[in-house]
Coordinates of C-alpha atoms in Angstrom, one line a residue:
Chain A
X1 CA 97.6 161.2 -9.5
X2 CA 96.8 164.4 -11.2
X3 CA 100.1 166.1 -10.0
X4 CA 101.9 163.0 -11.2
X5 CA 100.4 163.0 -14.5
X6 CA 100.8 167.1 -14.6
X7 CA 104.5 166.8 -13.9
X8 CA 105.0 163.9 -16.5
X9 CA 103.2 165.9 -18.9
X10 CA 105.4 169.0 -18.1
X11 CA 108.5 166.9 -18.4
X12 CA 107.5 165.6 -21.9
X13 CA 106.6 168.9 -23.0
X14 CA 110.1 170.6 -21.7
X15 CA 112.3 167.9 -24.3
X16 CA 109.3 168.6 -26.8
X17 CA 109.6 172.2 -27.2
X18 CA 113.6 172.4 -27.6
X19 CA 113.2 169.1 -30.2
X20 CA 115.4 170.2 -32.5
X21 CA 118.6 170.1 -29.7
X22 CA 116.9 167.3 -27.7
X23 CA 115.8 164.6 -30.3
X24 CA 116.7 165.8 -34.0
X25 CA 120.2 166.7 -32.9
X26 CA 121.0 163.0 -31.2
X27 CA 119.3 161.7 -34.2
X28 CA 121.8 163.4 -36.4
X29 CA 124.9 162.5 -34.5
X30 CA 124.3 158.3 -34.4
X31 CA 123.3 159.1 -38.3
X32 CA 127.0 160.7 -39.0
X33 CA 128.7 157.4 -36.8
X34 CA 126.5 155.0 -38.7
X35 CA 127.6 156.2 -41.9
X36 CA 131.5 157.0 -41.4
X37 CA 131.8 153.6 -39.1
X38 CA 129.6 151.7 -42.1
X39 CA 131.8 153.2 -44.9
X40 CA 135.2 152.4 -43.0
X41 CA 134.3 149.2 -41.6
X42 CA 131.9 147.4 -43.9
X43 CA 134.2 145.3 -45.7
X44 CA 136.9 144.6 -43.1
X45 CA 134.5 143.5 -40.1
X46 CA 131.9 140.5 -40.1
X47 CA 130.7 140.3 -36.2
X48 CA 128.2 137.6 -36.1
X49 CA 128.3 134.9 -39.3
X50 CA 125.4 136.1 -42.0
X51 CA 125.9 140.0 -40.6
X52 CA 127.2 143.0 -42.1
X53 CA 128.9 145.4 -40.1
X54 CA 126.6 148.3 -40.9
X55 CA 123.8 146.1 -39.6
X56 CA 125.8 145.2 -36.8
X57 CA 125.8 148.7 -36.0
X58 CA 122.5 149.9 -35.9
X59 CA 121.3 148.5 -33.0
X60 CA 124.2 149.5 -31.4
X61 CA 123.8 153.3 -32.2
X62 CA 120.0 153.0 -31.6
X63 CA 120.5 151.7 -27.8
X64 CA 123.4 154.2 -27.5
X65 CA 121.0 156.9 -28.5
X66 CA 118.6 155.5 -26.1
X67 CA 120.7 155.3 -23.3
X68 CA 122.7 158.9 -23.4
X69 CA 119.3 160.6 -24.3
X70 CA 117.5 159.4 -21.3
X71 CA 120.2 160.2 -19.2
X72 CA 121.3 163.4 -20.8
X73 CA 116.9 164.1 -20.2
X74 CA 116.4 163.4 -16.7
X75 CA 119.7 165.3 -16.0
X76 CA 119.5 168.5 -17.6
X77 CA 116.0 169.2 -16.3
X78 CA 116.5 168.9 -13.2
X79 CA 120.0 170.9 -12.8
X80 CA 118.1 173.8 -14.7
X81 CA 115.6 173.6 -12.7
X82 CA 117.8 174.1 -9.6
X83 CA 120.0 176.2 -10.8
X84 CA 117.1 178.5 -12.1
X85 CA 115.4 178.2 -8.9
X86 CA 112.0 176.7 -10.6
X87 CA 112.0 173.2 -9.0
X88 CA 110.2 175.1 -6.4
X89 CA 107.7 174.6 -8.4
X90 CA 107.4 171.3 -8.2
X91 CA 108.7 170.9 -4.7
X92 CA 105.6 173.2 -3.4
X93 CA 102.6 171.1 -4.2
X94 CA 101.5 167.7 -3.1
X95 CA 103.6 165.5 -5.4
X96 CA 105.3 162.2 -3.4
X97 CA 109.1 161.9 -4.0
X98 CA 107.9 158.6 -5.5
X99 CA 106.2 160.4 -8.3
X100 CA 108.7 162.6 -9.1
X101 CA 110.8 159.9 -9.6
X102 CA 108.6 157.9 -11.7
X103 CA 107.4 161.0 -13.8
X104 CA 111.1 162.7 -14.5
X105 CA 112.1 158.6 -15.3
X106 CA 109.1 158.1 -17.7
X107 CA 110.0 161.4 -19.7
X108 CA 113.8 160.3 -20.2
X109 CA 112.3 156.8 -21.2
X110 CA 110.2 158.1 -23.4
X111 CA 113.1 160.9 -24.8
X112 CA 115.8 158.1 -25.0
X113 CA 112.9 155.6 -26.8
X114 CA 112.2 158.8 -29.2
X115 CA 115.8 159.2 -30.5
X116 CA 116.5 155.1 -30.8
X117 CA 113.5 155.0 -33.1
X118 CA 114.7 158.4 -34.8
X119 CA 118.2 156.6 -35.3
X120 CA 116.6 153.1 -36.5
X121 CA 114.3 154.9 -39.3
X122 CA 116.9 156.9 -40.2
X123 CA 119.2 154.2 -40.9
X124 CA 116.8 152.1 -42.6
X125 CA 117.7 152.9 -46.4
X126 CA 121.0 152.1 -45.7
X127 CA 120.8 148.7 -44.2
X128 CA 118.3 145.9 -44.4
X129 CA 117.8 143.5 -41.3
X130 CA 114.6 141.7 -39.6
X131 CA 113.9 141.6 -36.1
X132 CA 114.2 138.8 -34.6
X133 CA 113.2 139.1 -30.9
X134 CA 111.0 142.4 -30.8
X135 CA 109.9 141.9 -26.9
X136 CA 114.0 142.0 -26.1
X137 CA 114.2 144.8 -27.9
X138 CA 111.8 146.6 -25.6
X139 CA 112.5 144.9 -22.5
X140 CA 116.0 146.3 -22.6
X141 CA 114.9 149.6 -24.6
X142 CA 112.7 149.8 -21.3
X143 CA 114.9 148.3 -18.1
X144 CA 118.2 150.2 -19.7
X145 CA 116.2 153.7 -20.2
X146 CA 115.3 153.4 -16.6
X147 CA 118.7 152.7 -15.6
X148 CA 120.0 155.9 -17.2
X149 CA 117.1 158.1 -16.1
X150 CA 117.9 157.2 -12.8
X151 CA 121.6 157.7 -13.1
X152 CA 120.5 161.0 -14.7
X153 CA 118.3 162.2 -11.5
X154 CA 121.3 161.2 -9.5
X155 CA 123.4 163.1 -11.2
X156 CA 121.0 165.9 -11.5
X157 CA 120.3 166.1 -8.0
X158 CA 124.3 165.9 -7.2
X159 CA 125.4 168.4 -9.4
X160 CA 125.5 171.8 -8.2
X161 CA 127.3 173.4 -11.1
X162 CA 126.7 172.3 -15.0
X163 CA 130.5 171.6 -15.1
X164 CA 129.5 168.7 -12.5
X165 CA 126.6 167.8 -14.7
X166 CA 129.2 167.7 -17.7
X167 CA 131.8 165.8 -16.0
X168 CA 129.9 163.3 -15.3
X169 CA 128.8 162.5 -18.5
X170 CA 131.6 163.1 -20.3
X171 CA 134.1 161.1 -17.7
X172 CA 131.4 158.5 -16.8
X173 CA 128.7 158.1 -19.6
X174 CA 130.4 158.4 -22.7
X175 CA 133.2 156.2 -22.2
X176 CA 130.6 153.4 -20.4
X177 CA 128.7 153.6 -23.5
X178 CA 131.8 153.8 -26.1
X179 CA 133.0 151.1 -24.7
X180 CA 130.4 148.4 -24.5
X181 CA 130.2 146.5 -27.2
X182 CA 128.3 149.5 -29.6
X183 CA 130.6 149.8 -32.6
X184 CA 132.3 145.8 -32.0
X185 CA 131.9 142.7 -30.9
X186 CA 133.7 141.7 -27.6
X187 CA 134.8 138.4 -28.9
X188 CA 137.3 140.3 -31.1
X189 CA 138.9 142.0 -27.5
X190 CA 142.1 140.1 -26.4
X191 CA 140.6 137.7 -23.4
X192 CA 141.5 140.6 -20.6
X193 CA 139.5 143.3 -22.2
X194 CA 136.6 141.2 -22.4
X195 CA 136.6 140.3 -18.9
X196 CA 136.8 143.9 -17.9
X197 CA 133.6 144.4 -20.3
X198 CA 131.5 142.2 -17.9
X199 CA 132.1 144.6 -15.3
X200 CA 130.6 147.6 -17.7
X201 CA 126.2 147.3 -17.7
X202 CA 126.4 149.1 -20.5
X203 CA 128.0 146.1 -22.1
X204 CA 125.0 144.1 -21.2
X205 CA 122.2 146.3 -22.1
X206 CA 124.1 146.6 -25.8
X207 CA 124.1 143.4 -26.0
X208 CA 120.6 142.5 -24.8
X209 CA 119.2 144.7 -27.1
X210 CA 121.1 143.7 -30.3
X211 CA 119.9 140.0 -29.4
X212 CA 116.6 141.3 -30.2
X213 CA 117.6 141.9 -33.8
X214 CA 119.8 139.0 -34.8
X215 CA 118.7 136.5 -32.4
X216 CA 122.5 136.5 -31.5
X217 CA 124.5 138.2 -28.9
X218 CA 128.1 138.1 -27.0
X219 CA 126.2 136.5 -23.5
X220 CA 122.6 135.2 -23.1
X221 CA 120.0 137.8 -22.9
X222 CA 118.8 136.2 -20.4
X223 CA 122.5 137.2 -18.3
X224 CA 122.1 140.3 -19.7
X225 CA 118.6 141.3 -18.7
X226 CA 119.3 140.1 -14.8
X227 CA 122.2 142.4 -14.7
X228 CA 120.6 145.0 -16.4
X229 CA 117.3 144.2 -13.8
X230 CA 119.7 144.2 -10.6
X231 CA 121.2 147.4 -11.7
X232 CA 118.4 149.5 -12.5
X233 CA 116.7 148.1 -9.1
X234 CA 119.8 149.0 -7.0
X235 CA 120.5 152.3 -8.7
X236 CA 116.1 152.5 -8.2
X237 CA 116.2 152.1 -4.5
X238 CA 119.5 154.7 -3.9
X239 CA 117.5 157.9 -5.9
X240 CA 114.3 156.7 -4.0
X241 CA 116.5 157.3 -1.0
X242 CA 117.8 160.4 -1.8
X243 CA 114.8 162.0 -3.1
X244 CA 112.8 160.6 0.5
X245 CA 115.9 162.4 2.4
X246 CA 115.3 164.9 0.1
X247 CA 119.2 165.4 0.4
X248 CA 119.8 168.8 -1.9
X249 CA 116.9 169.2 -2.6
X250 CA 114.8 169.9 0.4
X251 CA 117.6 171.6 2.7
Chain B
X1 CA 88.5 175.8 14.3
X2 CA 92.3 175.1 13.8
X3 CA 95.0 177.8 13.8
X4 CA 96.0 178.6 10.0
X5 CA 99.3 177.8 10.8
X6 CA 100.7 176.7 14.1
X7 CA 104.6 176.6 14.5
X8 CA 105.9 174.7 17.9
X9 CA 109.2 174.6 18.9
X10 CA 111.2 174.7 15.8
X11 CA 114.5 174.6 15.0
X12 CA 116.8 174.6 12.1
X13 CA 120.3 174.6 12.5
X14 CA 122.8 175.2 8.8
X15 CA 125.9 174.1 9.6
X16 CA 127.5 176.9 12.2
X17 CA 124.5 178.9 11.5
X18 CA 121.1 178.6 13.6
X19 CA 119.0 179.8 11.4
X20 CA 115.9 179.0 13.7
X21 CA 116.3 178.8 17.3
X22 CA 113.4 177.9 18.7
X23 CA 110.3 179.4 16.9
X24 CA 106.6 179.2 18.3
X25 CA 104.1 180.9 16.7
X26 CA 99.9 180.6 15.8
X27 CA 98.3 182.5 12.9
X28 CA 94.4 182.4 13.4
X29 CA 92.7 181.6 10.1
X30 CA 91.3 184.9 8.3
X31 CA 94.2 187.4 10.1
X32 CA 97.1 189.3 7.6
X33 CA 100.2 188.8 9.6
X34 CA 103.0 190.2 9.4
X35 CA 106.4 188.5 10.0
X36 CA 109.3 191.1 9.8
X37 CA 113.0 190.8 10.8
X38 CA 116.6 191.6 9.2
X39 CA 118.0 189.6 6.6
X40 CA 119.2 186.5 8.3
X41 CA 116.9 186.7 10.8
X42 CA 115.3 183.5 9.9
X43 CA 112.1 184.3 8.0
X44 CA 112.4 182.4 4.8
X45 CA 113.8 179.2 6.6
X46 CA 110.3 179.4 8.8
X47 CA 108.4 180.0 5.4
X48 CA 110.1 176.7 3.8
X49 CA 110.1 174.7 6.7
X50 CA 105.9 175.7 6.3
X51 CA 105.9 174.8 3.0
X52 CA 108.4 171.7 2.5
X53 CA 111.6 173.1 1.5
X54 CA 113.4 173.1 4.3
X55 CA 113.3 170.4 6.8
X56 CA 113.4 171.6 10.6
X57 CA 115.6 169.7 13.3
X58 CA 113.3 169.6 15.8
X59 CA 109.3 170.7 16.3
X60 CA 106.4 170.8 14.5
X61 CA 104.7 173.1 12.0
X62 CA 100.7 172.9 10.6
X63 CA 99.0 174.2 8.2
X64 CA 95.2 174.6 8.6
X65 CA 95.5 171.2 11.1
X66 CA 97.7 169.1 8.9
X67 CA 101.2 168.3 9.3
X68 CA 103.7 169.1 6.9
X69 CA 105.7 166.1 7.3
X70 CA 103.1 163.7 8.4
X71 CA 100.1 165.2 6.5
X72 CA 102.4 167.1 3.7
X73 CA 99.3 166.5 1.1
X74 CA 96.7 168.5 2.6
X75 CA 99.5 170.9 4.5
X76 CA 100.4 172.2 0.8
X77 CA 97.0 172.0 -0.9
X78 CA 96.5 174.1 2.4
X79 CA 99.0 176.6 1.2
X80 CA 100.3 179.3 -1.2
X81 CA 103.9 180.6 -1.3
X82 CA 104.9 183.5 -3.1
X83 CA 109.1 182.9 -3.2
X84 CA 111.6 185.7 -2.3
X85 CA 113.8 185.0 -5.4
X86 CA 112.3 185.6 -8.7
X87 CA 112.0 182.3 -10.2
X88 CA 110.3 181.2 -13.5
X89 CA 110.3 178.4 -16.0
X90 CA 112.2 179.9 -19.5
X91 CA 110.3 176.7 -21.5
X92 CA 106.6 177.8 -20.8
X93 CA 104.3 180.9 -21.2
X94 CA 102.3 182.8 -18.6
X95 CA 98.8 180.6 -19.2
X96 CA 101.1 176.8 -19.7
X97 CA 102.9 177.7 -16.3
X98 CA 99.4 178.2 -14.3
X99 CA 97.5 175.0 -16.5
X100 CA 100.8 173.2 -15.2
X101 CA 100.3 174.5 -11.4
X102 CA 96.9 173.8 -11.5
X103 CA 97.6 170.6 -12.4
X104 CA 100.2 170.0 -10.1
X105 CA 97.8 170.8 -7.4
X106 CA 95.4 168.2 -8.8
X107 CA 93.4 170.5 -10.7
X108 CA 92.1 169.9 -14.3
X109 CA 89.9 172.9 -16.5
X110 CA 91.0 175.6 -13.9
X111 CA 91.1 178.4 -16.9
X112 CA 88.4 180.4 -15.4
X113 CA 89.9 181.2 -12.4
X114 CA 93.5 181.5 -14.1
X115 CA 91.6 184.4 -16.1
X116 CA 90.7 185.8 -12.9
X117 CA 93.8 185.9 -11.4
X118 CA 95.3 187.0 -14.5
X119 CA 92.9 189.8 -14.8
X120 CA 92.9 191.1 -10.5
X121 CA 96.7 191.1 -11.7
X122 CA 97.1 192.8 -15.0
X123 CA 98.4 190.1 -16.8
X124 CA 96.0 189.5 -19.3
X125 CA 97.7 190.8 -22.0
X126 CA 100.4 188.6 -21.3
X127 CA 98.9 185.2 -20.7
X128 CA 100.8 184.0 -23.9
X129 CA 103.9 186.2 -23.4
X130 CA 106.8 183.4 -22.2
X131 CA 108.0 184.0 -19.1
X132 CA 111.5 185.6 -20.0
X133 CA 109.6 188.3 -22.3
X134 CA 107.9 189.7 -19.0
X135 CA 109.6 192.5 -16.7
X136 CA 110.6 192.3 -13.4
X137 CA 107.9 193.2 -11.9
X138 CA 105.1 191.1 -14.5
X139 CA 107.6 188.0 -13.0
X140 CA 106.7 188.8 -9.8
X141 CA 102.9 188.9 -10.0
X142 CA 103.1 185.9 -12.3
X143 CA 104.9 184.6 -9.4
X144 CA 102.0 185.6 -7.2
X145 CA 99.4 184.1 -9.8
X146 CA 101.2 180.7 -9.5
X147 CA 100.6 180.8 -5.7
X148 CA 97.3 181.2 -5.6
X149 CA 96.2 178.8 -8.6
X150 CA 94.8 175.8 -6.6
X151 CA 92.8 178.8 -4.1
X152 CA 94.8 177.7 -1.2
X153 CA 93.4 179.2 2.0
X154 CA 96.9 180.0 3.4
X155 CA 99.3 182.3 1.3
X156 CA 102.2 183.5 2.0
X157 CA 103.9 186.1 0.8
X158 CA 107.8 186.2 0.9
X159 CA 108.9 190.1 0.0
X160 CA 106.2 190.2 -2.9
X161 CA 106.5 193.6 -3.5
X162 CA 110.7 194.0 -4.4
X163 CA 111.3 195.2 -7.6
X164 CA 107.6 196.2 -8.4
X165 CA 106.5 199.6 -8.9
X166 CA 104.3 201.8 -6.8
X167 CA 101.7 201.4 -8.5
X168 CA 101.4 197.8 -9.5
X169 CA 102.2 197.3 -5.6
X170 CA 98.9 198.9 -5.1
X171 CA 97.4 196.9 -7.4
X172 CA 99.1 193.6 -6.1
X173 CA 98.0 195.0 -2.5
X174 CA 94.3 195.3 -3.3
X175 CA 93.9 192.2 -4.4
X176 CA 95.8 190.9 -2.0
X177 CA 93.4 192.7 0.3
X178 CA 90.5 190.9 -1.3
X179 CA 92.0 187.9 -0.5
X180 CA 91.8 188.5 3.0
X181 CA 88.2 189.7 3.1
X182 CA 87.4 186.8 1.0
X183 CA 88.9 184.5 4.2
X184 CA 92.2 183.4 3.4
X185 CA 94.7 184.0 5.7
X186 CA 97.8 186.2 4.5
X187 CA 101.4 185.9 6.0
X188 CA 103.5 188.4 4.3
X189 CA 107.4 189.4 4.6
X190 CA 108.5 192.6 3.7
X191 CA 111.5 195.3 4.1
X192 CA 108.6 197.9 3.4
X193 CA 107.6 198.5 7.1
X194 CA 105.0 201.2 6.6
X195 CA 103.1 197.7 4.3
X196 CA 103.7 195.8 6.8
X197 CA 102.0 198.6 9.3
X198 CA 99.2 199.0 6.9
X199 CA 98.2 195.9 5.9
X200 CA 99.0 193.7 8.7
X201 CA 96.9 193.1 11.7
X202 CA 99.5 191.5 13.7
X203 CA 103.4 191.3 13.3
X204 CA 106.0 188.8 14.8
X205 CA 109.5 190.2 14.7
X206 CA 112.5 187.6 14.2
X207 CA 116.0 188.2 14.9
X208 CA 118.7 185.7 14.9
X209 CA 116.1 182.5 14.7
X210 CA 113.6 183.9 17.6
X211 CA 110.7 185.7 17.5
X212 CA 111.7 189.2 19.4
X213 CA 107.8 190.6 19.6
X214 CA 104.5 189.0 18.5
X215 CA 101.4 191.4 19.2
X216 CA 99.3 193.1 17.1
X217 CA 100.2 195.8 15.3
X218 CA 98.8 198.9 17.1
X219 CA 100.4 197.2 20.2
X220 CA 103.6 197.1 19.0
X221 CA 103.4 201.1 17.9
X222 CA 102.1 202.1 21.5
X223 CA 104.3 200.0 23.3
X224 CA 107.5 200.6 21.1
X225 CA 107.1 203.7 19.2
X226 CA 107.8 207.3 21.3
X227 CA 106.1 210.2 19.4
X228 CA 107.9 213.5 18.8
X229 CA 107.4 216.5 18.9
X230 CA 109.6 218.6 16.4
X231 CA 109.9 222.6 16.7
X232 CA 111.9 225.7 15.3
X233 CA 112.5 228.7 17.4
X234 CA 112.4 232.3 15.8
X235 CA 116.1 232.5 17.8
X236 CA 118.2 229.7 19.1
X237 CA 117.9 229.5 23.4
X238 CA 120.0 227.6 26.3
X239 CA 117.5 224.9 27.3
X240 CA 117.2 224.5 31.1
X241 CA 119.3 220.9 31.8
X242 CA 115.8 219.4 32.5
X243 CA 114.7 220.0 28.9
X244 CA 117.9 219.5 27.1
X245 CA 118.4 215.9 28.6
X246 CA 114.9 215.1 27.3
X247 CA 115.6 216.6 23.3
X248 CA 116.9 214.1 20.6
X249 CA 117.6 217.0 18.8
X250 CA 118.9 220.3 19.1
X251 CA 120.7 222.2 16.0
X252 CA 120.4 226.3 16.6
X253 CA 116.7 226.5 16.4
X254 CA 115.5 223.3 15.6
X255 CA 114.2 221.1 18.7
X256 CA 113.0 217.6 18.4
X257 CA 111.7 216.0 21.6
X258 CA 110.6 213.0 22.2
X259 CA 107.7 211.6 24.5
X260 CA 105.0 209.0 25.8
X261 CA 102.4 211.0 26.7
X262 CA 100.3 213.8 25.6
X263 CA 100.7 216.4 28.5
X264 CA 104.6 216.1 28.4
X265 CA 104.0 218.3 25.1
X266 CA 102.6 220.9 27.8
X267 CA 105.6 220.4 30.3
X268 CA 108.1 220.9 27.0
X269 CA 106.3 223.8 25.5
X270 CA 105.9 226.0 28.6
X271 CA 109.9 225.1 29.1
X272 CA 110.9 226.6 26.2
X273 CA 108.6 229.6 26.6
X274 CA 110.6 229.6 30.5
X275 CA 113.8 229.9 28.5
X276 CA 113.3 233.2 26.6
X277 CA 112.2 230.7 23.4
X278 CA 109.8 231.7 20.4
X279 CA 108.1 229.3 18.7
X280 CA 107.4 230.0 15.0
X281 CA 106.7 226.5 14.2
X282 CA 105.5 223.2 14.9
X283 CA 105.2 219.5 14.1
X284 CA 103.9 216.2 16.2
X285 CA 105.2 212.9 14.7
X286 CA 103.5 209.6 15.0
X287 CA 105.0 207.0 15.7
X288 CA 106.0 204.8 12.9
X289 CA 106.7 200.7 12.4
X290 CA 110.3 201.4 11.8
X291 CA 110.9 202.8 15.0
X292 CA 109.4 199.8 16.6
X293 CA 111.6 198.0 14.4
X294 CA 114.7 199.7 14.8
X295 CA 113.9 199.7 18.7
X296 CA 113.0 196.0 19.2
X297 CA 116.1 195.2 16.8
X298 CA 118.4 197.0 18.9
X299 CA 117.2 195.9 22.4
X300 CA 117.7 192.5 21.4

């Protein structure tokens, strides 16, 4: 448990020291959307009846935040780490494959969760809006962090090469995220568009999590935490498998 | 009492490549062995297969008793790997990296023998230095500090001394030496043969995934090793054909000679003296490891 808690600790401490790329930076960029989007926007676009479109956004960019940071986390540490040749380190002492993947998941949680609430502060003088449903909010703040943090150790593991790394999150990621629901409200897709958004997760975990706010959403959270839950447990059981093979990683 | 490590049967094949064809092997806890071979020969793929890096095809491999597959806990609480390549963390400092092994390795409040190892290998002064500020060779002893953080009773040492100077090596080597009184066992790759002859108390030789020669090490040099016997004339002779079949060198007055035993000097000496020769001087060679090496490479 030590190890575990060493390697968590070690994780934490990696994003920590670099904050200023890793959690001020992220911060920065929803900050810039929130307030060119809000300018542009505000008084041509009414999502939900009784919302602005600058509160409408907020969540949106928070759970964005959330998502690319915990992936962008789990990701980066661990290609460094192999490219540098220091996940030796961690491959060398009595640490189970399931607590690395719980510990490198639990940093880009807690990274992802660290920017969200960086990007909701931030925005708070320029929008005013309650929360209405504060255990959705973390339920999906937690189930769609894991999901990412997961997709980032797969990705991690995968990439041999940073281009890799890069191409899948700039081919993969950021359009999945772009285009789910963060800066509009599927109902104002023509009908095809927003069928091919239920294909999307990302759609789902948007959605979830604004619910929490406005105690309105696209689909029912309740839809949108079960496909978030199946996702995160299927993409869960494939980097358990990989990391128990431990394909590139234990040759 | 268990072997330190115990290697049956293994092999490890990389693609095309069989990197380990075979490999059976038993360190006794306490002994500094030495495992020596050409690049390729398979020594690093052994050493991760020990530690958990690699994964063999087929066989088994124990650390102090345990398993490293089945047992993989206590096999690497069991051991202590120096790697070949000289690998560090860019986010942490000398003292975060060993609090982090430690703790890695289950350990909590281990600064007391961090400050030991810091201090058997000059790094003291460097114990809040980050990692990329330190040299070469300060990487590489940090590199053996992180191996030995958690006192494992195995270590192994995968070419420690590249890059370091002579004498930090001798530094790095008494310490190491300590080590070994102290009990733990020492398994140590090098290209440096005459380390490997110095320090080690028995050497296995790989080539091409097998192990070529296992003995200890005054075995090998008095099985292997031919001594020679090296001479200069005060004028160059014709050696009688006897003589000259026997001399692995002969360039005007210099003669070297080769030989097993001690009273062939007399049968080569009172040759020359036969053949009109002077002798104005005279050297006897011992044998050395990389003569054994060289010979045991080339008759496989």
């Amino acid at each position: 448990m030590e190890g575990f808690k060493t390697l968590l600790y070690k994780e934490c401490l990696r994003f920590w020291k670099v904050g200023f790329q890793t959690v001020l930076s992220p911060v920065l960029t929803a900050v810039l959307y929130l307030l060119i989007f809000g300018h542009v926007l505000e008084d041509h676009v009414q999502p939900y009846p009784g919302v602005s479109y600058t509160a409408f956004l907020v969540p949106g960019l928070v759970m964005m935040t959330v998502l690319q940071n915990a992936f962008a986390n789990s990701s980066s540490s661990l290609i460094q780490s192999k490219i540098t040749g220091n996940i030796v380190f961690v491959l060398l002492p009595p640490i189970s494959y399931r607590e690395f993947y719980i510990a490198y998941v639990i940093a880009a949680v807690l990274r992802g969760a660290m920017c969200g609430l960086g990007v909701l502060l931030v925005s708070l003088p320029f929008v005013s809006f309650s929360i209405a449903e504060p255990v959705w909010i973390l339920a999906f703040t937690l189930l769609g962090g894991a999901f990412l943090a997961s997709l980032g150790v797969i990705a991690g593991i995968w990439a041999d090469k940073f281009d890799q790394l890069a191409a899948f999150q700039n081919f993969l990621i950021m359009p999945l995220t772009m285009l789910s629901g963060v800066f509009y409200s599927i109902h104002s897709l023509p009908a095809f568009w927003q069928g091919v958004s239920h294909f999307n997760p990302f759609f789902f975990m948007i959605d979830g999590f604004r619910y929490g706010f406005f105690g309105v959403s696209d689909v029912s959270p309740w839809t949108s935490i079960g496909v978030v839950t199946v996702c995160f447990v299927v993409l869960a059981v494939i980097t358990l498998q990989m990391l128990a093979r431990g394909y590139k990683l234990r040759a | 009492m268990s072997p330190a490590i115990r290697v049956v049967g293994v092999t490890k094949r990389f693609r095309s490549l069989q990197a380990l064809a075979g490999v059976d092997l038993e360190v006794a806890q306490g002994e500094f062995f030495g495992l020596l071979g050409p690049n390729g020969a398979g020594k690093t793929t052994l050493i991760s297969s020990l530690a958990g890096l690699a994964r063999p095809d087929s066989g088994t491999l124990e650390v102090m008793g345990h398993d490293v597959v089945r047992d993989y806990r206590a096999a690497r609480m069991a051991l202590g790997v120096v790697p070949q390549e000289l690998v560090f963390d860019p986010f942490f400092t000398v003292r975060e990296m060993l609090r982090l092994q430690s703790g890695y390795f289950g350990l909590r409040n281990n600064d007391d023998w961090i400050d030991e190892i810091l201090h058997h290998l000059d790094l003291t002064s460097k114990a809040n230095a980050n990692m990329r500020m330190l040299s070469g060779g300060m990487k590489r002893r940090a590199l053996v500090a992180q191996a030995l953080v958690h006192r494992p009773p195995v270590i192994v040492l995968d070419e420690p001394t590249a890059g370091v100077d002579v004498e930090l090596r001798q530094g790095l080597w008494q310490f190491i030496r300590k080590l070994n009184r102290d009990g733990h066992t020492i398994v140590l790759t090098t290209h440096y043969l005459e380390e490997a002859e110095t320090l080690c108390g028995r050497i296995a030789m790989l080539k091409a995934g097998r192990i070529v020669a296992l003995d200890t090490t005054a075995n090998l040099l008095q099985r292997f090793a031919c001594r020679a016997l090296t001479l200069k004339l005060a004028a160059p002779v014709v050696l009688p054909p006897m003589l000259a079949s026997r001399a692995s060198k002969q360039d005007g007055v210099e003669l070297a000679f080769g030989f097993d035993r001690f009273d062939e000097v007399a049968d080569i000496l009172v040759g020359i003296k036969s053949a009109g020769g002077a002798i104005v001087d005279m050297a006897l060679g011992t044998p050395d490891m990389e003569q054994v090496f060289v010979g045991i490479m080339n008759q496989n």
